[in-house]
CSV table of C-alpha atoms in Angstrom, one decimal:
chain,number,residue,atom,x,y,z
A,1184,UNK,CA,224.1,90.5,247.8
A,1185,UNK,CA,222.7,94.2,248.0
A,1186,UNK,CA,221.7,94.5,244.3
A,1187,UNK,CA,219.3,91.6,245.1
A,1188,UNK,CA,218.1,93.1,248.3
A,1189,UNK,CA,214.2,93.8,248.3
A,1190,UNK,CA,214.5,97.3,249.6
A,1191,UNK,CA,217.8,98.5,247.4
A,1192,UNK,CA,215.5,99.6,244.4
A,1193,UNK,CA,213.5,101.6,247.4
A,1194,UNK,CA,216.5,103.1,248.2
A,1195,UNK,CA,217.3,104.1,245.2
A,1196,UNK,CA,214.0,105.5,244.2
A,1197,UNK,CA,214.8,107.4,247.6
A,1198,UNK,CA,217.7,109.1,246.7
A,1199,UNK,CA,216.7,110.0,243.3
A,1200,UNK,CA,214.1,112.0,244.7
A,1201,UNK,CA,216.4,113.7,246.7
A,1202,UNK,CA,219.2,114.0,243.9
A,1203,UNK,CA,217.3,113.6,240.5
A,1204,UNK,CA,219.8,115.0,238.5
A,1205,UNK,CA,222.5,111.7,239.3
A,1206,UNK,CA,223.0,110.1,236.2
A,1207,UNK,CA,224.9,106.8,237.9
A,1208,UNK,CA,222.2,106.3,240.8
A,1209,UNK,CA,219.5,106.5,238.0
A,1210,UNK,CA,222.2,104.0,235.5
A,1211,UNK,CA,222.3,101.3,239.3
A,1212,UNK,CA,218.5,101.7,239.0
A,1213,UNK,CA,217.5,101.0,235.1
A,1214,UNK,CA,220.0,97.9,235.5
A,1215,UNK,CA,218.2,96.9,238.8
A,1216,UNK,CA,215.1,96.9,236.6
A,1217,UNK,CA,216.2,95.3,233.9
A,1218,UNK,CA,218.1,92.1,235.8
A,1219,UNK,CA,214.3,91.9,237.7
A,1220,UNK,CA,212.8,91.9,234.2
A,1221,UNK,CA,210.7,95.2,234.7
A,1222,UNK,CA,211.5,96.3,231.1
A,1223,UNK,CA,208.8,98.9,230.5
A,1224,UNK,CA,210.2,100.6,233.4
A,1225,UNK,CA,213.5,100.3,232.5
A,1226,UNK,CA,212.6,101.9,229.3
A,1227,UNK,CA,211.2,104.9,231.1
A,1228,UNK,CA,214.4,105.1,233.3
A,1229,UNK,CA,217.0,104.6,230.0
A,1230,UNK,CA,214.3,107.8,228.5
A,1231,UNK,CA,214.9,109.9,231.3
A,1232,UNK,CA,218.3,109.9,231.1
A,1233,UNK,CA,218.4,110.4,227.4
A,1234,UNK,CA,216.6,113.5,227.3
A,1235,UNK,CA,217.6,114.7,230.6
A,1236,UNK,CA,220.6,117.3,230.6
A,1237,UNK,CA,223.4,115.9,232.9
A,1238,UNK,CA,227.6,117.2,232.4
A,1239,UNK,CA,228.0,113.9,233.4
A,1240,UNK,CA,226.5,112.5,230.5
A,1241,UNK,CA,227.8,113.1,226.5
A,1242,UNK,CA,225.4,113.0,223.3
A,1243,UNK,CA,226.9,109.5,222.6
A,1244,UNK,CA,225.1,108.1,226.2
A,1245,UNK,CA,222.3,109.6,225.2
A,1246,UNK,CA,222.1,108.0,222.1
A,1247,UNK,CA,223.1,104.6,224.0
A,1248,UNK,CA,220.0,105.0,226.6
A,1249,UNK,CA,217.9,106.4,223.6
A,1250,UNK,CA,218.5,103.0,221.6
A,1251,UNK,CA,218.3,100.7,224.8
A,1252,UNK,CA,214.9,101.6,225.7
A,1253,UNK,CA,213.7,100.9,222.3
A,1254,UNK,CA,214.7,97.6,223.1
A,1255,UNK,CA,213.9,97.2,226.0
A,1256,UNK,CA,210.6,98.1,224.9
A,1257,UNK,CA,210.5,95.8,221.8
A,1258,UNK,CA,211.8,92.6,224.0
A,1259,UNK,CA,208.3,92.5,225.9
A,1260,UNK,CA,205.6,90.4,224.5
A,1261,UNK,CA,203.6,91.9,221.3
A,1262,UNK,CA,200.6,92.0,223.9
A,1263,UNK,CA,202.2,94.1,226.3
A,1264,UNK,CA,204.1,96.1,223.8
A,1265,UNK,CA,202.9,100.2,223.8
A,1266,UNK,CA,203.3,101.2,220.1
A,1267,UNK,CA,202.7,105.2,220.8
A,1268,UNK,CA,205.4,104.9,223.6
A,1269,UNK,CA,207.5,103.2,221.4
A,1270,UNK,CA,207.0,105.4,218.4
A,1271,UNK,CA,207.9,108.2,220.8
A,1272,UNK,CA,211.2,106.4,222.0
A,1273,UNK,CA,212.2,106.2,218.3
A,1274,UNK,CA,211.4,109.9,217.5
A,1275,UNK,CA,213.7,110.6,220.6
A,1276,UNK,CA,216.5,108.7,219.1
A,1277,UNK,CA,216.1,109.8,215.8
A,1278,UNK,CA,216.5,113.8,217.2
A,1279,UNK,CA,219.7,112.6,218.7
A,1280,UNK,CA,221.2,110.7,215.9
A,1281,UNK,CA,220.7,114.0,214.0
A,1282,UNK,CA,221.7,116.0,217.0
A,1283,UNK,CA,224.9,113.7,216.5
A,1284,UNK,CA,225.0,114.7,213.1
A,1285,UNK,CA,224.8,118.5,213.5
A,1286,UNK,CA,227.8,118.2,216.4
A,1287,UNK,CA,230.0,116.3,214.2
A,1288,UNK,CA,229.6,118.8,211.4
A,1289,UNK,CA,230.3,122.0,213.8
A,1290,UNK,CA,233.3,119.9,215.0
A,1291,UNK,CA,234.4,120.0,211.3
A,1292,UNK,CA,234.0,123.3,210.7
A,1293,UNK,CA,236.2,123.9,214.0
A,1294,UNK,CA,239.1,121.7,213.2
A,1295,UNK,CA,239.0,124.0,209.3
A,1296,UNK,CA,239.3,126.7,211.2
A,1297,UNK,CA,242.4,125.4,213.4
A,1298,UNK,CA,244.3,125.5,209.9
A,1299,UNK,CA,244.1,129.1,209.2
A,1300,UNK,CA,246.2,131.6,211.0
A,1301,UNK,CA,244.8,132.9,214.2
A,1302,UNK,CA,244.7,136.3,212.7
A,1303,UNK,CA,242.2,135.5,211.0
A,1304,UNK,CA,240.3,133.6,213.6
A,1305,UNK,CA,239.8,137.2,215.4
A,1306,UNK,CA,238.4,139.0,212.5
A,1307,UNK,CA,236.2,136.3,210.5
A,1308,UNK,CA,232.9,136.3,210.8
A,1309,UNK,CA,230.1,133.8,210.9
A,1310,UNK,CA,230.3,131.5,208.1
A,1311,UNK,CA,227.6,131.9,205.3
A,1312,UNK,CA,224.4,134.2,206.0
A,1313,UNK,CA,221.5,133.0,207.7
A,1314,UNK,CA,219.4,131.3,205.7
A,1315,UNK,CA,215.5,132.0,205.6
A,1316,UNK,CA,213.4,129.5,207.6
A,1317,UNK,CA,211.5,127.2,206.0
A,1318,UNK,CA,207.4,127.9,206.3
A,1319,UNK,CA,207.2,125.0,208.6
A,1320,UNK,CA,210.2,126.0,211.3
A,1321,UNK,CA,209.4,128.2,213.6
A,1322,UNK,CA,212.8,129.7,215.5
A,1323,UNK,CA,212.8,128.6,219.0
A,1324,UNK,CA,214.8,129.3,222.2
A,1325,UNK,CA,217.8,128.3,224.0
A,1326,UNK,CA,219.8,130.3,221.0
A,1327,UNK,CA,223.7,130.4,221.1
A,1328,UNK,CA,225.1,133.3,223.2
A,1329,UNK,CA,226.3,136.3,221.4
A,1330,UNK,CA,228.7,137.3,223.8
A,1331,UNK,CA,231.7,135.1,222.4
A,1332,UNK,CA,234.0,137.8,220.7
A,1333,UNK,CA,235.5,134.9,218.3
A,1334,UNK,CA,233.9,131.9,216.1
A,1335,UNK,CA,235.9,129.5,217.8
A,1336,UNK,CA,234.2,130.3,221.4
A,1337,UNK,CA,230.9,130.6,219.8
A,1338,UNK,CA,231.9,126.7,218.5
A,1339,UNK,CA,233.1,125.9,221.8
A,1340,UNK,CA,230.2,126.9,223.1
A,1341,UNK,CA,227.4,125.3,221.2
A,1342,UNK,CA,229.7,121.7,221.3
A,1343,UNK,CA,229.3,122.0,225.2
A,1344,UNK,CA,225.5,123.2,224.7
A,1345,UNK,CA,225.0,119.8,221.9
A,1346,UNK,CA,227.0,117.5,223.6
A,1347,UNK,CA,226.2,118.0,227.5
A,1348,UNK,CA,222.5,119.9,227.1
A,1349,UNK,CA,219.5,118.3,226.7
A,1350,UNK,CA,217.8,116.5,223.1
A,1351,UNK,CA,217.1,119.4,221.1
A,1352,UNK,CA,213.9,120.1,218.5
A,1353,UNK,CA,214.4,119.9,215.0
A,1354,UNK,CA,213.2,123.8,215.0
A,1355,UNK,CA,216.6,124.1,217.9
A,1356,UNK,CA,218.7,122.3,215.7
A,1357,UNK,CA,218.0,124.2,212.6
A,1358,UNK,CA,217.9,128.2,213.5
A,1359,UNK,CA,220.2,128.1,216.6
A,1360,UNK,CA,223.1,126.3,215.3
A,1361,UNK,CA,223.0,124.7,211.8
A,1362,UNK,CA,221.5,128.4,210.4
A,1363,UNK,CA,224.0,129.9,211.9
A,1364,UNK,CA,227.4,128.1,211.4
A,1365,UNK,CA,226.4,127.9,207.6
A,1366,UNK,CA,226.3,123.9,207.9
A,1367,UNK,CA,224.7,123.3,204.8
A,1368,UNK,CA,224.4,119.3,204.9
A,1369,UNK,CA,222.9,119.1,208.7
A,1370,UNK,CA,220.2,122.1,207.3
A,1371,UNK,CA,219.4,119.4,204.9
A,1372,UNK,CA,218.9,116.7,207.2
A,1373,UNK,CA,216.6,118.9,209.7
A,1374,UNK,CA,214.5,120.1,206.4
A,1375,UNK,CA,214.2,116.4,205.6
A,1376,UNK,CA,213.2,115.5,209.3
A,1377,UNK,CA,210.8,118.0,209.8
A,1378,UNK,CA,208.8,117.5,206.5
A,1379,UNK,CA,209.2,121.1,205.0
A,1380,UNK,CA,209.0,120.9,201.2
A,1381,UNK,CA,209.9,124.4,200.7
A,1382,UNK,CA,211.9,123.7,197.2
A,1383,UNK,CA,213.4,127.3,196.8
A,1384,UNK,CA,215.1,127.2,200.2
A,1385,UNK,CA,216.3,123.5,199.4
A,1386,UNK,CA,217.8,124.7,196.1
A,1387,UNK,CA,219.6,127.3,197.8
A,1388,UNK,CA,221.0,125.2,200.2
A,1389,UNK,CA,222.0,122.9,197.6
A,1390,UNK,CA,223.7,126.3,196.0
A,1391,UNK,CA,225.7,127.1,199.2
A,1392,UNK,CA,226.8,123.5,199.5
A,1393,UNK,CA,228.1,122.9,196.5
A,1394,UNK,CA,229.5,126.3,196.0
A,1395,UNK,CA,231.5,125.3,199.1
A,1396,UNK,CA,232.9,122.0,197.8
A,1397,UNK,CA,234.1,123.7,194.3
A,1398,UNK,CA,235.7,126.9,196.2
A,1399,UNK,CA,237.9,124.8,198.2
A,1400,UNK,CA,240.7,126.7,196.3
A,1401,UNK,CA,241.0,128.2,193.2
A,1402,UNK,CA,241.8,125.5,190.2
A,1403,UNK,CA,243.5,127.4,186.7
A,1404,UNK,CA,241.5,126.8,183.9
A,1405,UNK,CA,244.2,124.7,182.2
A,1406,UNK,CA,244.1,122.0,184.9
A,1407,UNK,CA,243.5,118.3,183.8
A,1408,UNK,CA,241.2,116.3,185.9
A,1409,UNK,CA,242.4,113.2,187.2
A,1410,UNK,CA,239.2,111.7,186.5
A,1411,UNK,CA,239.1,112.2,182.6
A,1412,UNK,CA,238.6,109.2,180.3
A,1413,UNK,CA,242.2,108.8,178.6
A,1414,UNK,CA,244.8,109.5,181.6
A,1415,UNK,CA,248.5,109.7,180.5
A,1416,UNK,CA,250.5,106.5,181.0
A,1417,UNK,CA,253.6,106.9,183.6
A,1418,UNK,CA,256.8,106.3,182.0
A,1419,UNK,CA,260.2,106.9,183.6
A,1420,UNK,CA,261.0,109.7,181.0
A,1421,UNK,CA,258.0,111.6,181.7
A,1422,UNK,CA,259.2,114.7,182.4
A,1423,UNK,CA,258.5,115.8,186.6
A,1424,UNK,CA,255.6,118.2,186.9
A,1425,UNK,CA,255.1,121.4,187.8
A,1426,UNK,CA,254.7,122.0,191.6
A,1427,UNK,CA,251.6,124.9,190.6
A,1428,UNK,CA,250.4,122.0,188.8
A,1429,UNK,CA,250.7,119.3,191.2
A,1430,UNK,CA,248.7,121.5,193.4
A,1431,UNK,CA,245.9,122.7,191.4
A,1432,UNK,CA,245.6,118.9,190.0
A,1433,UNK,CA,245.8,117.3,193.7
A,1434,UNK,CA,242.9,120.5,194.4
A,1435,UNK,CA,240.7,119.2,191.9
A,1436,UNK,CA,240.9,115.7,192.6
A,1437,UNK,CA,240.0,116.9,196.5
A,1438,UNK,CA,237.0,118.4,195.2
A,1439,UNK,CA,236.0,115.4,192.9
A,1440,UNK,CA,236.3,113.2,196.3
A,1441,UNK,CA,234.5,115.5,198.5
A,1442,UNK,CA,231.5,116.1,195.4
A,1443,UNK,CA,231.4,111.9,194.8
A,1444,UNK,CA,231.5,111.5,198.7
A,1445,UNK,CA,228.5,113.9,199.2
A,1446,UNK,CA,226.7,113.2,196.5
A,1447,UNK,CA,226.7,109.2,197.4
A,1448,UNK,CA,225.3,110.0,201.1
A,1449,UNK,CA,222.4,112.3,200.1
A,1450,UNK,CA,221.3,109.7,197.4
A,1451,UNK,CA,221.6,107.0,199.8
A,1452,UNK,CA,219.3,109.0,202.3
A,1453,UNK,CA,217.5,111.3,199.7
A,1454,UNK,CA,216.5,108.5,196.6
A,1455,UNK,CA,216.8,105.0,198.4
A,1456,UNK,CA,214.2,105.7,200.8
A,1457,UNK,CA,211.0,103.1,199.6
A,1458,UNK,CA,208.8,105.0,202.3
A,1459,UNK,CA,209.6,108.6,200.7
A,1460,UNK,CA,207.8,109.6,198.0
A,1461,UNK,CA,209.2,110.7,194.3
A,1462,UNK,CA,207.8,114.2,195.0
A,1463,UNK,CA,209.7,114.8,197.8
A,1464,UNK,CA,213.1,112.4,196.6
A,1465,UNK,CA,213.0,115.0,193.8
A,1466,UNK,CA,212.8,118.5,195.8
A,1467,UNK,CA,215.8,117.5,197.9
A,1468,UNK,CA,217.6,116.0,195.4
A,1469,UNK,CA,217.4,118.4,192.8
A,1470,UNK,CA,219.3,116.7,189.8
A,1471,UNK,CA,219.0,119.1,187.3
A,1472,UNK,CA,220.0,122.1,189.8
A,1473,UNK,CA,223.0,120.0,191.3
A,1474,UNK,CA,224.2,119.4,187.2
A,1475,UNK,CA,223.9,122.6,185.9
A,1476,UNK,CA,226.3,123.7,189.0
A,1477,UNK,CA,228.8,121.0,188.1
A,1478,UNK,CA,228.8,121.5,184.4
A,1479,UNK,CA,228.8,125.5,184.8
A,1480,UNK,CA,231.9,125.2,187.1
A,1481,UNK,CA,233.3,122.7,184.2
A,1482,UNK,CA,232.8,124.8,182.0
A,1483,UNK,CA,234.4,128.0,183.6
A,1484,UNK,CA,237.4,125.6,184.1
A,1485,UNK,CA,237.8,124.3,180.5
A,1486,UNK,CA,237.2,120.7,182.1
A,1487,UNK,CA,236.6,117.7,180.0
A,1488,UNK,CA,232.9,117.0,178.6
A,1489,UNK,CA,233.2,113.8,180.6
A,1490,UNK,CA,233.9,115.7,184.3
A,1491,UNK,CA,230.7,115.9,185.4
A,1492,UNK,CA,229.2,112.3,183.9
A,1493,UNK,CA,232.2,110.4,185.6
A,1494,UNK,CA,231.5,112.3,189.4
A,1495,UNK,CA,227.8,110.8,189.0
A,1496,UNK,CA,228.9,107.4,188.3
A,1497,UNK,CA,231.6,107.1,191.0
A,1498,UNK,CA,229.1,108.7,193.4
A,1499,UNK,CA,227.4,105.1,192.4
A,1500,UNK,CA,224.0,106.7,192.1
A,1501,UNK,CA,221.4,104.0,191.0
A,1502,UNK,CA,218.6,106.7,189.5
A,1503,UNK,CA,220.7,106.7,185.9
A,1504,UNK,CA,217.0,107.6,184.4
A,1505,UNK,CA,216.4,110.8,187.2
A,1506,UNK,CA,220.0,111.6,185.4
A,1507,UNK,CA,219.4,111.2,181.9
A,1508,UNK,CA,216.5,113.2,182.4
A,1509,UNK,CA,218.1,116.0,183.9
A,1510,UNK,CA,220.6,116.5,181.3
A,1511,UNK,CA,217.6,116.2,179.1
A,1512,UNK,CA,216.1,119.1,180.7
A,1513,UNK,CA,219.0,121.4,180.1
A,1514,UNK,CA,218.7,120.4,176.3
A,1515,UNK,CA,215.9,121.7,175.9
A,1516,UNK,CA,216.3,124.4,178.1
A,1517,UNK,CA,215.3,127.4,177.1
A,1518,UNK,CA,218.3,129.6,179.2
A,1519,UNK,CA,220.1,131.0,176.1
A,1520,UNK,CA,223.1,129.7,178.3
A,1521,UNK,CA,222.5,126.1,177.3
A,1522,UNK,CA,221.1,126.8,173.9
A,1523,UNK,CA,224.7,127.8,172.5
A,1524,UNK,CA,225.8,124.9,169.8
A,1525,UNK,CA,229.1,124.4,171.7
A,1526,UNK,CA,227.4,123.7,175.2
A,1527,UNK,CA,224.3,121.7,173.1
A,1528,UNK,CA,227.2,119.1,172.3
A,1529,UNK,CA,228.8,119.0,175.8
A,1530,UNK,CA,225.3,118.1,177.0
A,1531,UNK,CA,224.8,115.7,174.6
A,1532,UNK,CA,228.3,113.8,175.0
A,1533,UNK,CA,227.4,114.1,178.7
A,1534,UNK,CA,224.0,112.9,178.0
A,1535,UNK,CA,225.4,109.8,176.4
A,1536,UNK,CA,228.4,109.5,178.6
A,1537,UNK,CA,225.4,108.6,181.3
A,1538,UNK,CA,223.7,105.8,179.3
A,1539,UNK,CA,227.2,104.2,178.1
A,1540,UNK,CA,227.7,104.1,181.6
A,1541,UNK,CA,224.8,102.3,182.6
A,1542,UNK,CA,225.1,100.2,179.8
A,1543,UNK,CA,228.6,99.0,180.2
A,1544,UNK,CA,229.2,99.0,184.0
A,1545,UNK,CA,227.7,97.3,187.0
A,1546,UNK,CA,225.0,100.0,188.0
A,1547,UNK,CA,222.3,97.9,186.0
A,1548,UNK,CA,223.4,94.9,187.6
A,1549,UNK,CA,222.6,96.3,191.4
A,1550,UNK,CA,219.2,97.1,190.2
A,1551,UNK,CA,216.3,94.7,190.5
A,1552,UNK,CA,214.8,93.5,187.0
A,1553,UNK,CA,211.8,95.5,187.6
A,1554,UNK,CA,213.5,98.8,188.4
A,1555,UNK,CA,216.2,98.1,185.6
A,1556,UNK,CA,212.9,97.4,183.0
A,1557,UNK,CA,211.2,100.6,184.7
A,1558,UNK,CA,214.4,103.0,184.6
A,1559,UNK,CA,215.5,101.4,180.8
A,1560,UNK,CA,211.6,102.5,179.5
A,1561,UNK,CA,212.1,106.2,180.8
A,1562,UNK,CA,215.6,106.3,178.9
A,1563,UNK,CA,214.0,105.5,176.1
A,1564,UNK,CA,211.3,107.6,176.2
A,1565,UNK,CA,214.1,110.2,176.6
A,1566,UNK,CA,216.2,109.4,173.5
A,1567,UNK,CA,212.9,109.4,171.5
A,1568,UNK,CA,211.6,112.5,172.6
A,1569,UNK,CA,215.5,113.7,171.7
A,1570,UNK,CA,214.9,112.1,168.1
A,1571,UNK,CA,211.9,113.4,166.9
A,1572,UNK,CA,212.9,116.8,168.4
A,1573,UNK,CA,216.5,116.1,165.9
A,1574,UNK,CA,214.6,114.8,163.1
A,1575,UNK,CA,212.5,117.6,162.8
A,1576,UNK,CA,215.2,120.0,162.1
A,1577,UNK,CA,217.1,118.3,159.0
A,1578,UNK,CA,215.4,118.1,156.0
A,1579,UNK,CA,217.8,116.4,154.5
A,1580,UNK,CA,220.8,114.1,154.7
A,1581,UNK,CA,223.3,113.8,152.1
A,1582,UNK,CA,225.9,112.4,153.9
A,1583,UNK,CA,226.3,108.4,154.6
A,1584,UNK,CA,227.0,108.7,158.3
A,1585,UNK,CA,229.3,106.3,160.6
A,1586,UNK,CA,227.7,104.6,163.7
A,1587,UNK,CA,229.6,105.9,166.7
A,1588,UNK,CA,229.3,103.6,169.7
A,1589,UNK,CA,231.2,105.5,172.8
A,1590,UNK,CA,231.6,108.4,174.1
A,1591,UNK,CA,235.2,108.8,173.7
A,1592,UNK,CA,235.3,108.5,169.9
A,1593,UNK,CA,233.4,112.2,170.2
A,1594,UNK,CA,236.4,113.6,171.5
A,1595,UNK,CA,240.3,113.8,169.8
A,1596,UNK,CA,243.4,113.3,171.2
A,1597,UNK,CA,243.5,116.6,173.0
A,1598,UNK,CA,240.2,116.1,175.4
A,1599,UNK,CA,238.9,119.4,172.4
A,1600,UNK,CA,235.0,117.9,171.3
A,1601,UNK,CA,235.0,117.3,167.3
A,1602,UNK,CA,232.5,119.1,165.5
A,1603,UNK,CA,229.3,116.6,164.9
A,1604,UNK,CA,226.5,117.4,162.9
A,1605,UNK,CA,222.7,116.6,164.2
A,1606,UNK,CA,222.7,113.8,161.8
A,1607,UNK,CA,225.6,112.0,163.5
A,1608,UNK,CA,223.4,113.0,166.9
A,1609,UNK,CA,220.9,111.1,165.4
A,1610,UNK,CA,223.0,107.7,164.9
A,1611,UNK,CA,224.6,107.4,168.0
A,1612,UNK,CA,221.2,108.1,169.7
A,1613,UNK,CA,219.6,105.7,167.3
A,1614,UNK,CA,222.8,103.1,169.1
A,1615,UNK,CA,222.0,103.5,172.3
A,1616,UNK,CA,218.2,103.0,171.5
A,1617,UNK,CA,218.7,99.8,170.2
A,1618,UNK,CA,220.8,98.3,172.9
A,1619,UNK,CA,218.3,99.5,175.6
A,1620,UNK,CA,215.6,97.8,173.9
A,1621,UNK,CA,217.7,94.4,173.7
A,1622,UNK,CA,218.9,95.0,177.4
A,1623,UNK,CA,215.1,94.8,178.3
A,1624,UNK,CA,214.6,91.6,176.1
């Protein structure tokens, strides 16, 4: 009876005035609105309390007002419709989805810090140095207060200031709290929402995060990857491992997870985006940055030539060619690093470990025919650049040389790579040519 009283929504109007800051008086009114089909000023109601700040409110209303006034907005006839509004609802909800984002990563970081002694709680500083601002952030106010004498209370602190303040900028976001908690993903995200295309700090952000992930704890050098191509079978005489070992193996496998795992989101975001273009897809995903970090940690680890090849294709990554090429680009790198024979043939097996796995699995299969035709044509214009540059250095061959199909045949029994001449190079290249060009018939 009272909600459809004429003079209730006066009422409430009333009282808001008086008490603007009541969250369930201004929730009686937007439904008021709503049931009387006033949906434009629902929407403005559902805004207000979205970016309003309230303690009686969390960031998950917010983002439940944020998304009902878009459709509120969107139910009203096309004529009626106001696109700038609604372009400004969706740049609200977008700040609090990645406000969201930023809170769940500093909650995280709190409950990493619950597992280490409390000692050490006392005496540990901020996590990773501030970062330079990127060219088109500017820092802002509202920063986190220095008087905490711990991390945890400076945590505690910016979850109450995220979860019960108001929406935040992107330029907030970014110096006050992901800068300075060292969270390396969400100072991804913000550099992606705000537009800034400033590579170098983007690389080095890439650096921190993935230095991160691979220093979860320390892995011996003689550690097998549970991910290589020929695991052991389990028999009931095989004798019980070594605890050390158990750990460092069940270590590695973590960081395989949590590299697959990361690597699958920011492709998802980064690559898949149709309205993003390759410019930009390829300054925050920096391929050939993120795989010279994988396969120098491999490398300093003794793991197997596969490692890195077989965390890309689990990470189910669809640019195989943005791959290909970036292995291609530490061939012919000119970093005397990469130009040692021994780390030549890693790249290569790695190289072809790629294209056998686009080849053989169901990657090519997800892929439209165009961008399997268009993806196929840069791989081969990779393997051909990679022939004439292998042709030109023998003069002659002697030898009658054996077509080698896989991967796995380049490596013995022991996970050591065989010695293979640039002739032999040449054939299996030569292999994988002519199946690409019959996968495009």
């Amino acid at each position: 009876m009272l909600l459809n009283s004429a003079h209730f929504e006066a009422y409430l109007r009333s009282r808001l005035r008086q008490t603007p800051d009541d969250a369930n008086l201004r929730c009686l009114l937007w439904r008021l609105l709503e049931r009387r089909g006033a949906r434009l000023e629902a929407a403005q109601v559902l805004e207000h309390l979205a970016v309003t700040p309230c303690h009686q409110l969390t960031l998950e209303d917010r983002l439940d007002f944020a998304a009902r006034a878009i459709v509120a907005v969107k139910a009203l006839p096309a004529s009626q419709q106001d696109l700038d509004y609604l372009r400004d609802l969706e740049v609200r909800l977008e700040l609090a989805q990645l406000q969201q984002m930023l809170t769940n990563e500093l909650k995280q970081l709190k409950k990493q810090l619950s597992y280490q002694p409390k000692q050490r709680h006392q005496t540990k500083q901020t996590p990773g140095s501030p970062s330079s601002s990127p060219s088109t952030i500017t820092r802002g106010g509202g920063h986190i207060s220095l008087m905490s004498t711990t991390l945890n209370d400076d945590i505690d602190e910016a979850l109450g200031q995220l979860i019960h303040g108001p929406l935040l900028s992107v330029t907030e976001m970014f110096a006050n709290y992901a800068d300075r908690f060292g969270l390396h993903e969400s100072k991804l995200f913000l550099l992606w929402a705000s537009g800034s295309q400033d590579s170098a700090l983007i690389k080095a952000i890439w650096r921190d995060l993935l230095r991160k992930i691979l220093t979860q704890s320390s892995v011996d050098t003689a550690t097998q990857s549970p991910l290589k191509r020929s695991p052991s079978m389990f028999t009931p005489y095989s004798k019980p491992q070594d605890v050390k070992t158990k750990n460092r193996s069940s270590t590695l496998q973590l960081i395989e997870l949590t590299l697959q795992d990361c690597l699958s989101r920011f492709g998802s975001r980064f690559l898949d985006d149709p309205s993003t273009n390759h410019l930009k897809c390829s300054i925050y995903f920096p391929l050939t940055d993120i795989i010279s970090t994988l396969e120098y940690y491999a490398i300093q680890h003794s793991l197997n030539p596969t490692w890195v090849p077989t965390i890309l294709r689990d990470s189910h990554l669809l640019c195989i060619a943005n791959i290909s090429d970036a292995y291609n680009e530490l061939i012919h790198s000119k970093d005397s690093l990469w130009r040692r024979d021994e780390l030549q043939e890693r790249l290569f097996i790695a190289f072809i470990t790629i294209i056998e796995d686009f080849l053989m699995n169901n990657t090519s299969i997800q892929l439209t025919i165009r961008q399997r035709m268009l993806q196929t044509d840069r791989i081969l214009n990779q393997i051909t650049g990679l022939l004439v540059d292998l042709n030109s250095d023998i003069k002659t061959t002697t030898t009658t040389i054996t077509t080698t199909s896989t991967t796995i045949n380049m490596i013995d029994k022991t996970g050591h790579l065989s010695k293979f001449s640039k002739s032999k190079w040449i054939e299996s290249l030569r292999n994988l040519h002519d199946r690409l060009q019959r996968l495009n018939r």
